[in-house]
Coordinates of C-alpha atoms and ligand atoms in Angstrom, one line a residue:
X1 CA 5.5 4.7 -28.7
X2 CA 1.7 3.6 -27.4
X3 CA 3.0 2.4 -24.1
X4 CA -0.8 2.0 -22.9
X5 CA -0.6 5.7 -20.9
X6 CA -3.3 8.2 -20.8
X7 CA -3.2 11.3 -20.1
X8 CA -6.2 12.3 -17.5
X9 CA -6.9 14.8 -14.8
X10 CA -6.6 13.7 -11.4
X11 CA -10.4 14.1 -10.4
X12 CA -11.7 12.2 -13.2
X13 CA -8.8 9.4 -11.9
X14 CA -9.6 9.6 -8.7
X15 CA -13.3 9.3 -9.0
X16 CA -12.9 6.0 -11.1
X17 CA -10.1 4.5 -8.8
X18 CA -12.7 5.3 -5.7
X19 CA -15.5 4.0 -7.6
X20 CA -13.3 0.6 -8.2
X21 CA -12.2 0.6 -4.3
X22 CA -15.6 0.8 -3.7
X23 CA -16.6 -2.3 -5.4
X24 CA -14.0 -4.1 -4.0
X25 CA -15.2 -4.1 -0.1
X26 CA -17.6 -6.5 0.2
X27 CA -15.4 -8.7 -1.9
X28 CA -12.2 -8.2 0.5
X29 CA -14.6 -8.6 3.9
X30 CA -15.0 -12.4 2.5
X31 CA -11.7 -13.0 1.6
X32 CA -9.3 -11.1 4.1
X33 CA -9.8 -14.1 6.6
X34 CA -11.6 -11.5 9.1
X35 CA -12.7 -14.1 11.1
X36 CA -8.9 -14.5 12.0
X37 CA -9.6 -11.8 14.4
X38 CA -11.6 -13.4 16.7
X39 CA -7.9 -15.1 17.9
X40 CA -7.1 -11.8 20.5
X41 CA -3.4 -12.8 19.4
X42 CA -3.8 -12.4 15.5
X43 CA -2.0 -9.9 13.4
X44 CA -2.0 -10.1 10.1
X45 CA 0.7 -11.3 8.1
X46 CA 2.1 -7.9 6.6
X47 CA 2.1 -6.4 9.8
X48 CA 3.8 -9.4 11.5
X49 CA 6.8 -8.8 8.4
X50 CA 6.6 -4.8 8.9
X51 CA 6.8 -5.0 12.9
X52 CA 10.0 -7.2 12.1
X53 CA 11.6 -4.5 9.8
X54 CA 10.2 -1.3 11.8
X55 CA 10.8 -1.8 15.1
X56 CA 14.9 -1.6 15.4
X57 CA 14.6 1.7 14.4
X58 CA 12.1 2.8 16.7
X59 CA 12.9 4.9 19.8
X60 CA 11.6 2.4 22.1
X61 CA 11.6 -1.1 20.1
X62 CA 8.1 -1.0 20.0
X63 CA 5.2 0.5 17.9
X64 CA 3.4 0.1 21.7
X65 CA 2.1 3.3 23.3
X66 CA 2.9 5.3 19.7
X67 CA 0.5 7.5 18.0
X68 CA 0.3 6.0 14.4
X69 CA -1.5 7.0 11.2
X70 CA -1.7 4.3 8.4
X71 CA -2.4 5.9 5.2
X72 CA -4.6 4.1 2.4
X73 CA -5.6 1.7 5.2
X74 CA -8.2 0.3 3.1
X75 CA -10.5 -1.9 5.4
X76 CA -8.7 -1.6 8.5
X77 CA -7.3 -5.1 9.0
X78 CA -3.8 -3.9 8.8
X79 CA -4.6 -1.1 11.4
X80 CA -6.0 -2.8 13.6
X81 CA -3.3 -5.3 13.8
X82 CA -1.0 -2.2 14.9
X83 CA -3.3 -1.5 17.8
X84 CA -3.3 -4.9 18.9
X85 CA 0.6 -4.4 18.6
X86 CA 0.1 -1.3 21.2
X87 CA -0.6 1.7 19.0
X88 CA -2.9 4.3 19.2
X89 CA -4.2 4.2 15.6
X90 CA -5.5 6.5 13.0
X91 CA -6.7 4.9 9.7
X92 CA -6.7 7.3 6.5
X93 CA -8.5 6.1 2.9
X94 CA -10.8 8.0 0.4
X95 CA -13.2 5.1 0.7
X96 CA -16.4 5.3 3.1
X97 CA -17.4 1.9 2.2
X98 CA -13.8 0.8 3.2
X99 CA -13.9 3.0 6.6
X100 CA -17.0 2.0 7.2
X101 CA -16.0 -1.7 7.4
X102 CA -12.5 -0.9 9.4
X103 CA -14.9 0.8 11.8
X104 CA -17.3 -2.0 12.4
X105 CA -14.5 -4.7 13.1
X106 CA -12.9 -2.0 15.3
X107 CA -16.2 -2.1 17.3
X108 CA -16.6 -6.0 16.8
X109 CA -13.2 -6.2 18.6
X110 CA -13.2 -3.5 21.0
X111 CA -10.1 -1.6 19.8
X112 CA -10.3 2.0 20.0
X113 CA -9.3 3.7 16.3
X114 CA -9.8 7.1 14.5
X115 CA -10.9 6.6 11.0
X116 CA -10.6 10.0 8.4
X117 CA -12.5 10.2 4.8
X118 CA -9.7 11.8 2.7
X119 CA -7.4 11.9 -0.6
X120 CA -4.2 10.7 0.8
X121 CA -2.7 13.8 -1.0
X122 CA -4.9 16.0 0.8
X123 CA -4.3 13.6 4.3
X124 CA -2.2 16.4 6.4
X125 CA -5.1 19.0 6.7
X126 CA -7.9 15.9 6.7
X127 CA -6.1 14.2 10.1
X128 CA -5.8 16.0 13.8
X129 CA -2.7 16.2 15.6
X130 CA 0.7 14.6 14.6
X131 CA 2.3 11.3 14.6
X132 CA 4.9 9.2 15.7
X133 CA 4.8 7.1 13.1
X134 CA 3.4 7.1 9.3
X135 CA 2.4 3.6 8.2
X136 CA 1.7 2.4 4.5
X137 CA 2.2 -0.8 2.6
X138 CA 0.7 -3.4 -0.3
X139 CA -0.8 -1.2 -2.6
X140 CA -0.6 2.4 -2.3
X141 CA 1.6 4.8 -4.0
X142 CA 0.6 3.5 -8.0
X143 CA -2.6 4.9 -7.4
X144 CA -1.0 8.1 -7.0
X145 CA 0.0 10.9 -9.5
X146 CA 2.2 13.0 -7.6
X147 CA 4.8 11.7 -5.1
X148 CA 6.1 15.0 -3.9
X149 CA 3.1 16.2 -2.8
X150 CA 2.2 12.5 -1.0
X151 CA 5.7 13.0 0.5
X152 CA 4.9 16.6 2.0
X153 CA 1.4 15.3 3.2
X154 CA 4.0 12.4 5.6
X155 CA 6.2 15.0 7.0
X156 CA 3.7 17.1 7.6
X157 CA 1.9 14.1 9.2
X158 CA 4.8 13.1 11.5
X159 CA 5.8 15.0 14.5
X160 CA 9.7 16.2 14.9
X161 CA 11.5 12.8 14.9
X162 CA 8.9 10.5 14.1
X163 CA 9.1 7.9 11.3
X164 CA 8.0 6.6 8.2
X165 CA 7.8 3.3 7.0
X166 CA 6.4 1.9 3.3
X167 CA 6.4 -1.5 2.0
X168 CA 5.4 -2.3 -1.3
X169 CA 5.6 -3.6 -5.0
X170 CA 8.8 -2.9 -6.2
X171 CA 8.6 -0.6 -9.2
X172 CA 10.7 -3.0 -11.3
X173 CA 8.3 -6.1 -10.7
X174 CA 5.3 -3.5 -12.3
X175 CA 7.6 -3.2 -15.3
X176 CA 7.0 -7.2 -16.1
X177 CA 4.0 -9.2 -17.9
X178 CA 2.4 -10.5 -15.3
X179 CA 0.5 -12.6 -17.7
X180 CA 3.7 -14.0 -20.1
X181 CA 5.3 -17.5 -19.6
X182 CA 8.9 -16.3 -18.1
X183 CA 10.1 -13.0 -16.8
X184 CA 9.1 -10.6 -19.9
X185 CA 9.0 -6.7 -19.6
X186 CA 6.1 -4.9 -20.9
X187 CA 4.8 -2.1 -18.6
X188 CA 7.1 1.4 -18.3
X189 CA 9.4 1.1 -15.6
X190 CA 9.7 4.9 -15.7
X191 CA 6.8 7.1 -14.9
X192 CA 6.3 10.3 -17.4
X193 CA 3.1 11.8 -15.4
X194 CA 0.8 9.9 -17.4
X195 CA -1.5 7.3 -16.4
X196 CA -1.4 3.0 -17.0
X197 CA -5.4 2.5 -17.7
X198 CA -6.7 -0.8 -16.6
X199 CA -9.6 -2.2 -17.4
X200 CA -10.0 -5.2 -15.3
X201 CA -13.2 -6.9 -13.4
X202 CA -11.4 -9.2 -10.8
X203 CA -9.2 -8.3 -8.0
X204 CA -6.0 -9.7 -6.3
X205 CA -7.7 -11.7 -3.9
X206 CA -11.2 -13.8 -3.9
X207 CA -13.8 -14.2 -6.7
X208 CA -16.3 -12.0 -7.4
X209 CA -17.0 -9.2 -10.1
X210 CA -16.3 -5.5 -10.1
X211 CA -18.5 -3.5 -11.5
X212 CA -15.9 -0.6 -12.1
X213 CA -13.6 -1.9 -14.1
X214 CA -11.6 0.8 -14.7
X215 CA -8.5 2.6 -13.0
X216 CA -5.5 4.3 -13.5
X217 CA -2.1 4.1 -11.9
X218 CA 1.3 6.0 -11.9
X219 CA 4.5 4.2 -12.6
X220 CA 7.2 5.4 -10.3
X221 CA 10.8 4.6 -10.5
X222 CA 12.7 3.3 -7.2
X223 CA 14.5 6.5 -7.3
X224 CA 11.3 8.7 -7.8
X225 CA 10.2 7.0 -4.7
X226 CA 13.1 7.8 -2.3
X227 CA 14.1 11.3 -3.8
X228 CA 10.2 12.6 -3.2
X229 CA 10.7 11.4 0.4
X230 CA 14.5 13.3 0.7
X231 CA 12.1 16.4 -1.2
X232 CA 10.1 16.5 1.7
X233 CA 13.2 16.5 4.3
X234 CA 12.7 13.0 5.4
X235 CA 16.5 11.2 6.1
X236 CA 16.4 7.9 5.0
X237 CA 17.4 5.5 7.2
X238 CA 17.1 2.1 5.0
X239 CA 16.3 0.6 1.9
X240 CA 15.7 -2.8 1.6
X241 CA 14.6 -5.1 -1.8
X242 CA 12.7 -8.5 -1.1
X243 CA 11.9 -11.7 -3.3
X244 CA 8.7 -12.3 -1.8
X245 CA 5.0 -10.5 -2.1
X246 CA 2.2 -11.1 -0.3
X247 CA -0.1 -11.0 -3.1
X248 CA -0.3 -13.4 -6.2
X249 CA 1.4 -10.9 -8.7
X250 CA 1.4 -12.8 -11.5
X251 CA -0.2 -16.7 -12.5
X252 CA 3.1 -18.0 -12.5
X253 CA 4.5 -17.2 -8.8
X254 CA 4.2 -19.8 -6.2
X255 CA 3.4 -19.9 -2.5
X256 CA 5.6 -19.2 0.1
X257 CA 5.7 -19.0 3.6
X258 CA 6.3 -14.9 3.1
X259 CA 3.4 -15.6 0.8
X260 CA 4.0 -15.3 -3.0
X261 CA 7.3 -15.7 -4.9
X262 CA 8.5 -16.4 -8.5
X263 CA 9.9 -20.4 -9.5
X264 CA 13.0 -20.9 -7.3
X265 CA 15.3 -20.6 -10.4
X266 CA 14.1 -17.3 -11.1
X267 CA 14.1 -15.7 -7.9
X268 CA 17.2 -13.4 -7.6
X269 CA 16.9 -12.2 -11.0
X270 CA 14.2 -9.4 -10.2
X271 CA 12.9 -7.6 -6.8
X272 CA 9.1 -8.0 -5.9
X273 CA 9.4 -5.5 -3.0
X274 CA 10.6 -2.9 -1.7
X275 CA 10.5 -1.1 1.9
X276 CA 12.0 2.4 3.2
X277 CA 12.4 3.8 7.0
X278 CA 13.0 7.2 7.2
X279 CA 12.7 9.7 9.8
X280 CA 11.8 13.4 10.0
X281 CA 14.2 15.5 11.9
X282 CA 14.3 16.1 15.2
X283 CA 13.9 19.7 17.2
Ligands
SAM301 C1 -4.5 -2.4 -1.6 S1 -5.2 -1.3 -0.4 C2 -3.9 -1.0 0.7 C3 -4.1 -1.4 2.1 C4 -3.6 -2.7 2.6 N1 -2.4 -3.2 2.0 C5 -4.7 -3.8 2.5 O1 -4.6 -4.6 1.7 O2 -5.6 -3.7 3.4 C6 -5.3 0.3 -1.3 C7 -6.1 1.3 -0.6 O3 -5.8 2.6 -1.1 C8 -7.0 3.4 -1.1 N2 -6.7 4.5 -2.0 C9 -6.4 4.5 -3.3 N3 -6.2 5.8 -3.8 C10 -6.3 6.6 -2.7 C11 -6.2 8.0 -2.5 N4 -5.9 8.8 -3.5 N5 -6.4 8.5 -1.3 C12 -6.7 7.7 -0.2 N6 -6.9 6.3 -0.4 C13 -6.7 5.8 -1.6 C14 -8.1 2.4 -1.6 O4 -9.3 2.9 -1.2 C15 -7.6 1.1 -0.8 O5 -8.3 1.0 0.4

C-alpha cells in the first residue's frame, strides 16, 4: 500500500521541520493577534480552555505560584499567558527564531520567563531544575517520531507529584481528508514509525509563503499516546475527547465560539481533540 510514508532518519526530519518552523515566525508574529497583549488581563484562548480543564486537578486550584515548563512553546504567546495566570514559566522549542520572539514579548510585557534551545526529545537534560507542571498543546506530538522517549523526557521533567497536561488534535481527525467534500478517511490512523511527508507553502493561520515547504510528521494512535505516558510511570488521571479545534483543520469546518468545528450535523460523528492529565507519583 503507498500510504504517502517515508522512511527517514530523525536528523534529516528534524532539520527540515526546524527549517519550516523557522519560516513560519515572522508569519505567526502578524497573525497571533500579539497586540492582544497589551490588555494586562489577556490570555489567550487555548490557555483560557486548558486553565478550565487543568486546574481541578491541581493541588492548589491554581497554576499561580507553580514552576511550569511548556514544551514546543513555539513563540511564547501560550506561555506567557500561564505567567500572567501566576506561574513561573519555562518555555522549551528547537526554534531560535521562535525563542527569540517569545523572549522579546516577554520583555515588551515585563513577565519574567526562561526560554531553552532544545529537541523536545532531548528537553530533560536541556532544562534546569524540575517542574510542577508539564504543559503542551495544538501541535506538538506529530512532529515527533518516538513517544516513549518524549514521555521519559515529561517525567523526568516533573518533580515527584507534579502533572502533565496535553491538548491536542485527536489522532482520528488526522486520519480524514481535510481537503474532501464530507467526512472521508485518507491519512493512516495508525502510526508504523514511518513518516507522513508534506509538502505544503502555507500555514494554519495568516497568508504569507514558506519557503520550506517540506516536513514530516508521525501518526500516533490515541492508544500509542496514553500507553507511552503509562511507559514512563505517569497515572493518568483523565481523558477527555472534544468537538471543537482551535485551528481551521479543514476548508469545510465553521467558526465557533471554542473556535473551529465541523457542520452541526456532523459534529458527533468524529473527535477533533483530545486532552490527558496525568500525574507522576508522589514520594
Ligand atoms: C504549533 S506550535 C505549538 C505551540 C502552540 N500551540 C502555539 O501555537 O503557539 C509547534 C511548535 O513545535 C516546535 N517543534 C516542532 N518539533 C520540535 C522538536 N522536535 N523539538 C522542539 N520543538 C519542536 C516548533 O518549533 C513550534 O514552535
Amino acid at each position: 500500500m503507498n500510504d504517502g510514508r517515508i522512511a527517514i532518519d530523525w536528523d534529516s526530519a528534524r532539520a527540515s521541520n526546524r527549517d519550516n518552523w523557522e519560516d513560519r515566525v515572522p508569519l505567526h508574529e502578524q497573525a497571533y493577534g500579539i497586540s492582544d497583549f497589551d490588555d494586562p488581563n489577556h490570555l489567550t484562548r487555548i490557555i483560557r480552555t486548558d486553565l478550565a480543564a487543568l486546574v481541578p486537578f491541581l493541588p492548589d486550584g491554581s497554576v499561580s505560584g507553580l514552576d511550569v515548563c511548556h514544551l514546543q512553546c513555539h513563540i511564547g504567546t501560550d506561555t506567557l499567558s500561564l505567567a500572567r495566570a501566576g506561574a513561573r514559566v519555562t518555555g522549551v522549542d528547537f526554534s531560535p527564531g521562535a525563542l527569540e520572539s517569545a523572549a522579546n514579548l516577554a520583555e515588551r510585557l515585563g513577565i519574567d520567563a526562561t526560554w531553552v534551545e532544545s529537541d523536545v526529545l532531548e528537553s530533560c537534560a536541556a532544562v534546569d531544575g524540575d517542574f510542577d507542571l508539564v504543559y503542551t498543546s495544538i501541535g506538538t506530538i506529530t512532529w515527533l517520531p518516538d513517544l516513549d522517549r518524549w514521555a521519559t523526557q515529561i517525567a523526568g521533567l516533573l518533580r515527584a507529584g507534579g502533572t502533565f497536561y496535553i491538548r491536542d488534535g485527536h489522532p482520528a481527525l488526522y486520519a480524514i481528508d481535510e481537503h474532501a467534500d464530507g467526512l472521508q478517511l485518507r491519512h493512516p490512523y495508525f502510526g508504523n514509525g514511518e513518516a507522513q511527508l508534506w509538502d505544503d507553502e502555507s500555514t494554519y493561520v495568516g497568508d504569507g509563503k514558506l519557503t520550506h515547504s517540506r516536513t514530516y510528521q508521525w501518526a500516533h494512535p490515541l492508544s500509542e499516546i496514553i500507553n507511552s505516558l503509562i511507559g514512563a510511570g505517569l497515572q493518568i488521571l483523565r481523558v477527555y475527547e472534544d468537538k471543537t479545534i482551535p485551528w481551521k483543520f479543514a476548508p469545510r469546518m465553521v467558526e465557533v465560539p471554542e473556535g473551529f468545528a465541523w457542520p452541526e450535523s456532523e459534529r458527533d460523528l468524529v473527535p477533533c481533540t483530545y486532552t490527558i492529565i496525568a500525574r507522576k507519583a508522589g514520594e
